[in-house]
């Protein structure tokens, strides 16, 4: 089976052609860097995404802190991860890299702060 | 009146990178003027990832990318004023600004870098028929409300325009529980990056309707429904193709326009194509010592390229301040664009004043498949670069080598054009 994909790793957006035999990727064409090949293999077998969102901050200079999954998580869990962040409030100060939520939705991946909010 | 060597208007990615570069090139007496309450500019509301792949070899969120540059500026102790609005720049480089603490004040600069960024095309500029109820936002306004202020603008959303901010907001609103019903795009191709079509629309089964536009907005107090219709090659709606979507929110992502009121006031000459200043190889405008970089110059897709461009502007401003640039009436060689290339930045160059390499950035006017970008010095072909796909939504660039330019006898023009591969 042959699948056509657009690589999402960088804004080049290379058009990829992936050849599969059963669940095994036998060939990736069209990528201009190694990331493209890795993306193609993952995308047709176990697609994953980084999820970014925001949670509320108490006592900070801003209302919201932006957060992200520390690593990519299975694409099918995007809504579960977004849901797990509903109602979460953290206390200022928060700095880039601080853990907001451990092991989100049993993925083994932490939600970390991706911005800074100092104390008010 | 206070005197500065370099005043930078805007503390976003362009202003920060320009300031850092000027400082590293020996200029200490710098002031960044920022109208918002923090440095970082629009990056602060761009919470999605994908920034910095070129610069840092990592995928960062907007605030993470901004904080790296803010940290670099703070380490260098570069002075800045927040909550400060520049009211006027005069041709002799006097900057008039105001804020709560200082009131109205004037400062004199030896050099100025314009780094004010851009703004979104508004409904008024789009001539959309229908009522004027609440619930119509530019995509960037919705982004600020959701990501920084913690408000959801609506529950059922239609988006007009497939610019990157619109695509990003389609995903963002979906993750926050809204139903994004459709993205309509007037042109037969998307205005945004392909990767954003994949990860923001396809991932969530949000339909993208190309060659469609909004023909009616219903609702007196609040948006109740939006009607879209297909358009023909003349971009006029085709009767009978109307589809009505009930919704409470319409987001507009229909292009960005460089914000140049201050530049115009100073007498800076503008390009009608980019709506940004006309600049030479040093990113210097027609006013000596006034430079421009980032989205105020031309709208970029990638902040990494904004940072690179701004660093060039900062370095050149430093050289100007230190009197290192001979201004011996070097002839400006025009860069002409043909065969589908809409503009170039810069639009002229003086080889003697260039670095070893000059990156020329530009956009094409249509979708081109299997063509080549060709670079000519006079009528001599210098470079032919095959490009499988080129689109208006994705900026192109070519590097010009100083050595080649200097070695071209009687160089009178540089041409970039699209040809058969």
PDB file of C-alpha atoms in Angstrom, chain B residues 177-366:
ATOM      1  CA  UNK B 177     -14.442  22.600  23.295  1.00  0.00           C
ATOM      2  CA  UNK B 178     -15.795  24.706  20.412  1.00  0.00           C
ATOM      3  CA  UNK B 179     -17.155  23.234  17.191  1.00  0.00           C
ATOM      4  CA  UNK B 180     -15.348  24.660  14.174  1.00  0.00           C
ATOM      5  CA  UNK B 181     -17.721  23.993  11.291  1.00  0.00           C
ATOM      6  CA  UNK B 182     -15.773  25.125   8.246  1.00  0.00           C
ATOM      7  CA  UNK B 183     -12.832  27.172   7.027  1.00  0.00           C
ATOM      8  CA  UNK B 184     -13.654  29.098   3.836  1.00  0.00           C
ATOM      9  CA  UNK B 185     -10.867  30.440   1.615  1.00  0.00           C
ATOM     10  CA  UNK B 186     -11.509  32.859  -1.241  1.00  0.00           C
ATOM     11  CA  UNK B 187      -8.480  31.743  -3.242  1.00  0.00           C
ATOM     12  CA  UNK B 188      -8.150  28.321  -4.911  1.00  0.00           C
ATOM     13  CA  UNK B 189      -5.173  27.590  -2.608  1.00  0.00           C
ATOM     14  CA  UNK B 190      -4.557  27.949   1.127  1.00  0.00           C
ATOM     15  CA  UNK B 191      -2.884  31.046   2.509  1.00  0.00           C
ATOM     16  CA  UNK B 192      -1.256  29.067   5.285  1.00  0.00           C
ATOM     17  CA  UNK B 193       1.473  26.468   5.596  1.00  0.00           C
ATOM     18  CA  UNK B 194       0.712  22.903   4.469  1.00  0.00           C
ATOM     19  CA  UNK B 195       1.768  21.529   7.848  1.00  0.00           C
ATOM     20  CA  UNK B 196      -0.950  23.610   9.477  1.00  0.00           C
ATOM     21  CA  UNK B 197      -3.608  22.242   7.105  1.00  0.00           C
ATOM     22  CA  UNK B 198      -2.554  18.748   8.224  1.00  0.00           C
ATOM     23  CA  UNK B 199      -2.197  19.227  11.964  1.00  0.00           C
ATOM     24  CA  UNK B 200      -4.871  21.878  12.549  1.00  0.00           C
ATOM     25  CA  UNK B 201      -7.646  20.913  10.104  1.00  0.00           C
ATOM     26  CA  UNK B 202      -7.171  17.313   8.906  1.00  0.00           C
ATOM     27  CA  UNK B 203      -6.382  16.033  12.418  1.00  0.00           C
ATOM     28  CA  UNK B 204      -9.789  17.288  13.566  1.00  0.00           C
ATOM     29  CA  UNK B 205     -11.802  16.652  10.374  1.00  0.00           C
ATOM     30  CA  UNK B 206     -12.440  20.364   9.897  1.00  0.00           C
ATOM     31  CA  UNK B 207     -13.401  20.984   6.251  1.00  0.00           C
ATOM     32  CA  UNK B 208     -11.439  23.536   4.198  1.00  0.00           C
ATOM     33  CA  UNK B 209     -13.465  24.972   1.343  1.00  0.00           C
ATOM     34  CA  UNK B 210     -11.229  26.623  -1.232  1.00  0.00           C
ATOM     35  CA  UNK B 211     -12.702  29.208  -3.642  1.00  0.00           C
ATOM     36  CA  UNK B 212     -15.418  30.053  -1.094  1.00  0.00           C
ATOM     37  CA  UNK B 213     -16.284  33.251   0.705  1.00  0.00           C
ATOM     38  CA  UNK B 214     -18.791  34.640   3.178  1.00  0.00           C
ATOM     39  CA  UNK B 215     -21.803  36.216   1.456  1.00  0.00           C
ATOM     40  CA  UNK B 216     -24.028  36.882   4.471  1.00  0.00           C
ATOM     41  CA  UNK B 217     -23.818  37.300   8.243  1.00  0.00           C
ATOM     42  CA  UNK B 218     -27.073  36.935  10.200  1.00  0.00           C
ATOM     43  CA  UNK B 219     -27.851  38.094  13.728  1.00  0.00           C
ATOM     44  CA  UNK B 220     -28.579  41.485  15.222  1.00  0.00           C
ATOM     45  CA  UNK B 221     -27.087  41.240  18.723  1.00  0.00           C
ATOM     46  CA  UNK B 222     -24.895  38.184  18.215  1.00  0.00           C
ATOM     47  CA  UNK B 223     -23.891  36.203  15.123  1.00  0.00           C
ATOM     48  CA  UNK B 224     -26.593  33.589  14.412  1.00  0.00           C
ATOM     49  CA  UNK B 225     -25.511  32.161  11.079  1.00  0.00           C
ATOM     50  CA  UNK B 226     -23.044  32.702   8.269  1.00  0.00           C
ATOM     51  CA  UNK B 227     -23.661  31.876   4.616  1.00  0.00           C
ATOM     52  CA  UNK B 228     -20.749  30.959   2.395  1.00  0.00           C
ATOM     53  CA  UNK B 229     -20.770  30.497  -1.376  1.00  0.00           C
ATOM     54  CA  UNK B 230     -18.385  29.252  -4.003  1.00  0.00           C
ATOM     55  CA  UNK B 231     -16.617  31.873  -6.094  1.00  0.00           C
ATOM     56  CA  UNK B 232     -15.639  31.714  -9.745  1.00  0.00           C
ATOM     57  CA  UNK B 233     -12.251  32.549 -11.267  1.00  0.00           C
ATOM     58  CA  UNK B 234     -13.261  36.236 -10.980  1.00  0.00           C
ATOM     59  CA  UNK B 235     -13.634  35.661  -7.193  1.00  0.00           C
ATOM     60  CA  UNK B 236     -17.316  36.623  -7.384  1.00  0.00           C
ATOM     61  CA  UNK B 237     -19.892  34.401  -5.640  1.00  0.00           C
ATOM     62  CA  UNK B 238     -21.673  31.891  -7.864  1.00  0.00           C
ATOM     63  CA  UNK B 239     -25.474  32.086  -7.293  1.00  0.00           C
ATOM     64  CA  UNK B 240     -27.003  28.808  -6.164  1.00  0.00           C
ATOM     65  CA  UNK B 241     -23.891  27.578  -4.312  1.00  0.00           C
ATOM     66  CA  UNK B 242     -24.811  29.164  -0.967  1.00  0.00           C
ATOM     67  CA  UNK B 243     -24.530  27.059   2.195  1.00  0.00           C
ATOM     68  CA  UNK B 244     -25.786  28.331   5.552  1.00  0.00           C
ATOM     69  CA  UNK B 245     -23.960  27.477   8.779  1.00  0.00           C
ATOM     70  CA  UNK B 246     -25.533  28.278  12.122  1.00  0.00           C
ATOM     71  CA  UNK B 247     -22.823  29.606  14.419  1.00  0.00           C
ATOM     72  CA  UNK B 248     -22.174  32.264  17.073  1.00  0.00           C
ATOM     73  CA  UNK B 249     -18.685  33.266  15.970  1.00  0.00           C
ATOM     74  CA  UNK B 250     -16.924  34.261  12.757  1.00  0.00           C
ATOM     75  CA  UNK B 251     -13.130  34.450  12.781  1.00  0.00           C
ATOM     76  CA  UNK B 252     -11.306  36.357  10.065  1.00  0.00           C
ATOM     77  CA  UNK B 253      -7.852  35.239   8.953  1.00  0.00           C
ATOM     78  CA  UNK B 254      -7.519  37.139   5.715  1.00  0.00           C
ATOM     79  CA  UNK B 255      -4.001  38.409   5.633  1.00  0.00           C
ATOM     80  CA  UNK B 256      -1.583  40.589   7.534  1.00  0.00           C
ATOM     81  CA  UNK B 257      -0.527  44.119   6.699  1.00  0.00           C
ATOM     82  CA  UNK B 258       2.765  45.678   7.837  1.00  0.00           C
ATOM     83  CA  UNK B 259       2.065  48.469  10.315  1.00  0.00           C
ATOM     84  CA  UNK B 260       3.769  51.499   8.810  1.00  0.00           C
ATOM     85  CA  UNK B 261       1.925  54.636   9.940  1.00  0.00           C
ATOM     86  CA  UNK B 262       5.078  55.804  11.727  1.00  0.00           C
ATOM     87  CA  UNK B 263       7.311  54.983   8.753  1.00  0.00           C
ATOM     88  CA  UNK B 264       5.056  56.932   6.379  1.00  0.00           C
ATOM     89  CA  UNK B 265       5.011  59.874   8.766  1.00  0.00           C
ATOM     90  CA  UNK B 266       8.805  59.925   8.708  1.00  0.00           C
ATOM     91  CA  UNK B 267       8.820  60.008   4.911  1.00  0.00           C
ATOM     92  CA  UNK B 268       9.942  56.410   4.369  1.00  0.00           C
ATOM     93  CA  UNK B 269       9.160  55.209   0.843  1.00  0.00           C
ATOM     94  CA  UNK B 270       6.839  52.198   0.686  1.00  0.00           C
ATOM     95  CA  UNK B 271       6.483  49.253  -1.646  1.00  0.00           C
ATOM     96  CA  UNK B 272       2.906  48.942  -2.911  1.00  0.00           C
ATOM     97  CA  UNK B 273       3.354  45.138  -3.083  1.00  0.00           C
ATOM     98  CA  UNK B 274       4.584  44.428   0.454  1.00  0.00           C
ATOM     99  CA  UNK B 275       3.085  47.538   2.154  1.00  0.00           C
ATOM    100  CA  UNK B 276       6.481  47.746   3.834  1.00  0.00           C
ATOM    101  CA  UNK B 277       9.450  50.069   3.335  1.00  0.00           C
ATOM    102  CA  UNK B 278      11.619  49.803   0.219  1.00  0.00           C
ATOM    103  CA  UNK B 279      15.075  48.755   1.453  1.00  0.00           C
ATOM    104  CA  UNK B 280      18.552  48.083   0.086  1.00  0.00           C
ATOM    105  CA  UNK B 281      21.007  45.301   0.969  1.00  0.00           C
ATOM    106  CA  UNK B 282      21.576  46.822   4.419  1.00  0.00           C
ATOM    107  CA  UNK B 283      17.796  46.810   5.055  1.00  0.00           C
ATOM    108  CA  UNK B 284      18.094  50.590   5.093  1.00  0.00           C
ATOM    109  CA  UNK B 285      15.181  52.699   3.881  1.00  0.00           C
ATOM    110  CA  UNK B 286      15.410  55.796   1.671  1.00  0.00           C
ATOM    111  CA  UNK B 287      16.206  57.752   4.878  1.00  0.00           C
ATOM    112  CA  UNK B 288      19.860  57.228   5.768  1.00  0.00           C
ATOM    113  CA  UNK B 289      20.185  55.577   9.171  1.00  0.00           C
ATOM    114  CA  UNK B 290      16.592  54.295   9.279  1.00  0.00           C
ATOM    115  CA  UNK B 291      16.424  50.522   8.929  1.00  0.00           C
ATOM    116  CA  UNK B 292      13.504  48.059   8.888  1.00  0.00           C
ATOM    117  CA  UNK B 293      13.150  44.358   9.685  1.00  0.00           C
ATOM    118  CA  UNK B 294      10.587  41.696  10.491  1.00  0.00           C
ATOM    119  CA  UNK B 295       6.903  41.894   9.659  1.00  0.00           C
ATOM    120  CA  UNK B 296       6.918  45.686   9.341  1.00  0.00           C
ATOM    121  CA  UNK B 297       9.131  45.149   6.290  1.00  0.00           C
ATOM    122  CA  UNK B 298       7.226  42.213   4.767  1.00  0.00           C
ATOM    123  CA  UNK B 299       5.087  39.532   6.374  1.00  0.00           C
ATOM    124  CA  UNK B 300       7.033  36.369   7.212  1.00  0.00           C
ATOM    125  CA  UNK B 301       5.844  32.785   7.777  1.00  0.00           C
ATOM    126  CA  UNK B 302       8.687  31.942  10.121  1.00  0.00           C
ATOM    127  CA  UNK B 303       9.988  33.812  13.138  1.00  0.00           C
ATOM    128  CA  UNK B 304      13.402  32.227  12.594  1.00  0.00           C
ATOM    129  CA  UNK B 305      13.763  34.253   9.408  1.00  0.00           C
ATOM    130  CA  UNK B 306      12.538  37.391  11.209  1.00  0.00           C
ATOM    131  CA  UNK B 307      15.322  36.938  13.760  1.00  0.00           C
ATOM    132  CA  UNK B 308      17.928  36.452  11.015  1.00  0.00           C
ATOM    133  CA  UNK B 309      16.732  39.483   9.089  1.00  0.00           C
ATOM    134  CA  UNK B 310      16.622  41.631  12.241  1.00  0.00           C
ATOM    135  CA  UNK B 311      20.169  40.606  13.179  1.00  0.00           C
ATOM    136  CA  UNK B 312      21.286  41.861   9.763  1.00  0.00           C
ATOM    137  CA  UNK B 313      19.489  45.168  10.335  1.00  0.00           C
ATOM    138  CA  UNK B 314      21.082  45.505  13.791  1.00  0.00           C
ATOM    139  CA  UNK B 315      24.566  44.834  12.441  1.00  0.00           C
ATOM    140  CA  UNK B 316      24.140  47.342   9.618  1.00  0.00           C
ATOM    141  CA  UNK B 317      22.743  49.983  11.972  1.00  0.00           C
ATOM    142  CA  UNK B 318      25.798  49.463  14.196  1.00  0.00           C
ATOM    143  CA  UNK B 319      28.135  49.924  11.227  1.00  0.00           C
ATOM    144  CA  UNK B 320      26.257  53.094  10.253  1.00  0.00           C
ATOM    145  CA  UNK B 321      26.498  54.532  13.785  1.00  0.00           C
ATOM    146  CA  UNK B 322      30.212  53.765  13.984  1.00  0.00           C
ATOM    147  CA  UNK B 323      30.735  55.465  10.615  1.00  0.00           C
ATOM    148  CA  UNK B 324      32.125  52.261   9.149  1.00  0.00           C
ATOM    149  CA  UNK B 325      30.039  52.376   6.023  1.00  0.00           C
ATOM    150  CA  UNK B 326      31.588  54.403   3.275  1.00  0.00           C
ATOM    151  CA  UNK B 327      28.785  56.214   1.576  1.00  0.00           C
ATOM    152  CA  UNK B 328      30.773  57.044  -1.495  1.00  0.00           C
ATOM    153  CA  UNK B 329      27.790  57.064  -3.809  1.00  0.00           C
ATOM    154  CA  UNK B 330      27.910  53.349  -4.565  1.00  0.00           C
ATOM    155  CA  UNK B 331      25.470  52.591  -7.358  1.00  0.00           C
ATOM    156  CA  UNK B 332      22.348  50.743  -6.272  1.00  0.00           C
ATOM    157  CA  UNK B 333      21.714  47.719  -8.482  1.00  0.00           C
ATOM    158  CA  UNK B 334      17.990  46.975  -8.777  1.00  0.00           C
ATOM    159  CA  UNK B 335      16.711  43.454  -8.122  1.00  0.00           C
ATOM    160  CA  UNK B 336      13.893  42.915 -10.591  1.00  0.00           C
ATOM    161  CA  UNK B 337      11.350  40.154 -10.275  1.00  0.00           C
ATOM    162  CA  UNK B 338       9.632  38.531 -13.230  1.00  0.00           C
ATOM    163  CA  UNK B 339       7.511  35.570 -14.229  1.00  0.00           C
ATOM    164  CA  UNK B 340       5.478  35.167 -11.074  1.00  0.00           C
ATOM    165  CA  UNK B 341       7.856  36.540  -8.415  1.00  0.00           C
ATOM    166  CA  UNK B 342       5.859  39.301  -6.740  1.00  0.00           C
ATOM    167  CA  UNK B 343       8.552  41.228  -4.889  1.00  0.00           C
ATOM    168  CA  UNK B 344      11.968  40.861  -3.327  1.00  0.00           C
ATOM    169  CA  UNK B 345      13.392  42.121  -0.039  1.00  0.00           C
ATOM    170  CA  UNK B 346      15.768  43.826  -0.465  1.00  0.00           C
ATOM    171  CA  UNK B 347      14.798  45.388  -3.786  1.00  0.00           C
ATOM    172  CA  UNK B 348      18.244  46.795  -4.567  1.00  0.00           C
ATOM    173  CA  UNK B 349      21.830  46.104  -3.573  1.00  0.00           C
ATOM    174  CA  UNK B 350      25.306  47.641  -3.536  1.00  0.00           C
ATOM    175  CA  UNK B 351      27.762  44.733  -3.762  1.00  0.00           C
ATOM    176  CA  UNK B 352      30.576  46.675  -2.066  1.00  0.00           C
ATOM    177  CA  UNK B 353      28.437  47.189   1.049  1.00  0.00           C
ATOM    178  CA  UNK B 354      27.223  43.592   1.270  1.00  0.00           C
ATOM    179  CA  UNK B 355      28.318  40.832   3.593  1.00  0.00           C
ATOM    180  CA  UNK B 356      29.844  37.802   1.876  1.00  0.00           C
ATOM    181  CA  UNK B 357      26.326  36.498   1.372  1.00  0.00           C
ATOM    182  CA  UNK B 358      22.988  38.291   0.984  1.00  0.00           C
ATOM    183  CA  UNK B 359      19.726  36.431   1.555  1.00  0.00           C
ATOM    184  CA  UNK B 360      16.992  37.735  -0.751  1.00  0.00           C
ATOM    185  CA  UNK B 361      13.475  36.800   0.342  1.00  0.00           C
ATOM    186  CA  UNK B 362      10.342  36.910  -1.798  1.00  0.00           C
ATOM    187  CA  UNK B 363       6.915  35.480  -2.526  1.00  0.00           C
ATOM    188  CA  UNK B 364       5.389  34.081  -5.680  1.00  0.00           C
ATOM    189  CA  UNK B 365       1.958  35.111  -6.968  1.00  0.00           C
ATOM    190  CA  UNK B 366       0.367  31.731  -7.651  1.00  0.00           C
TER     191      UNK B 366
END
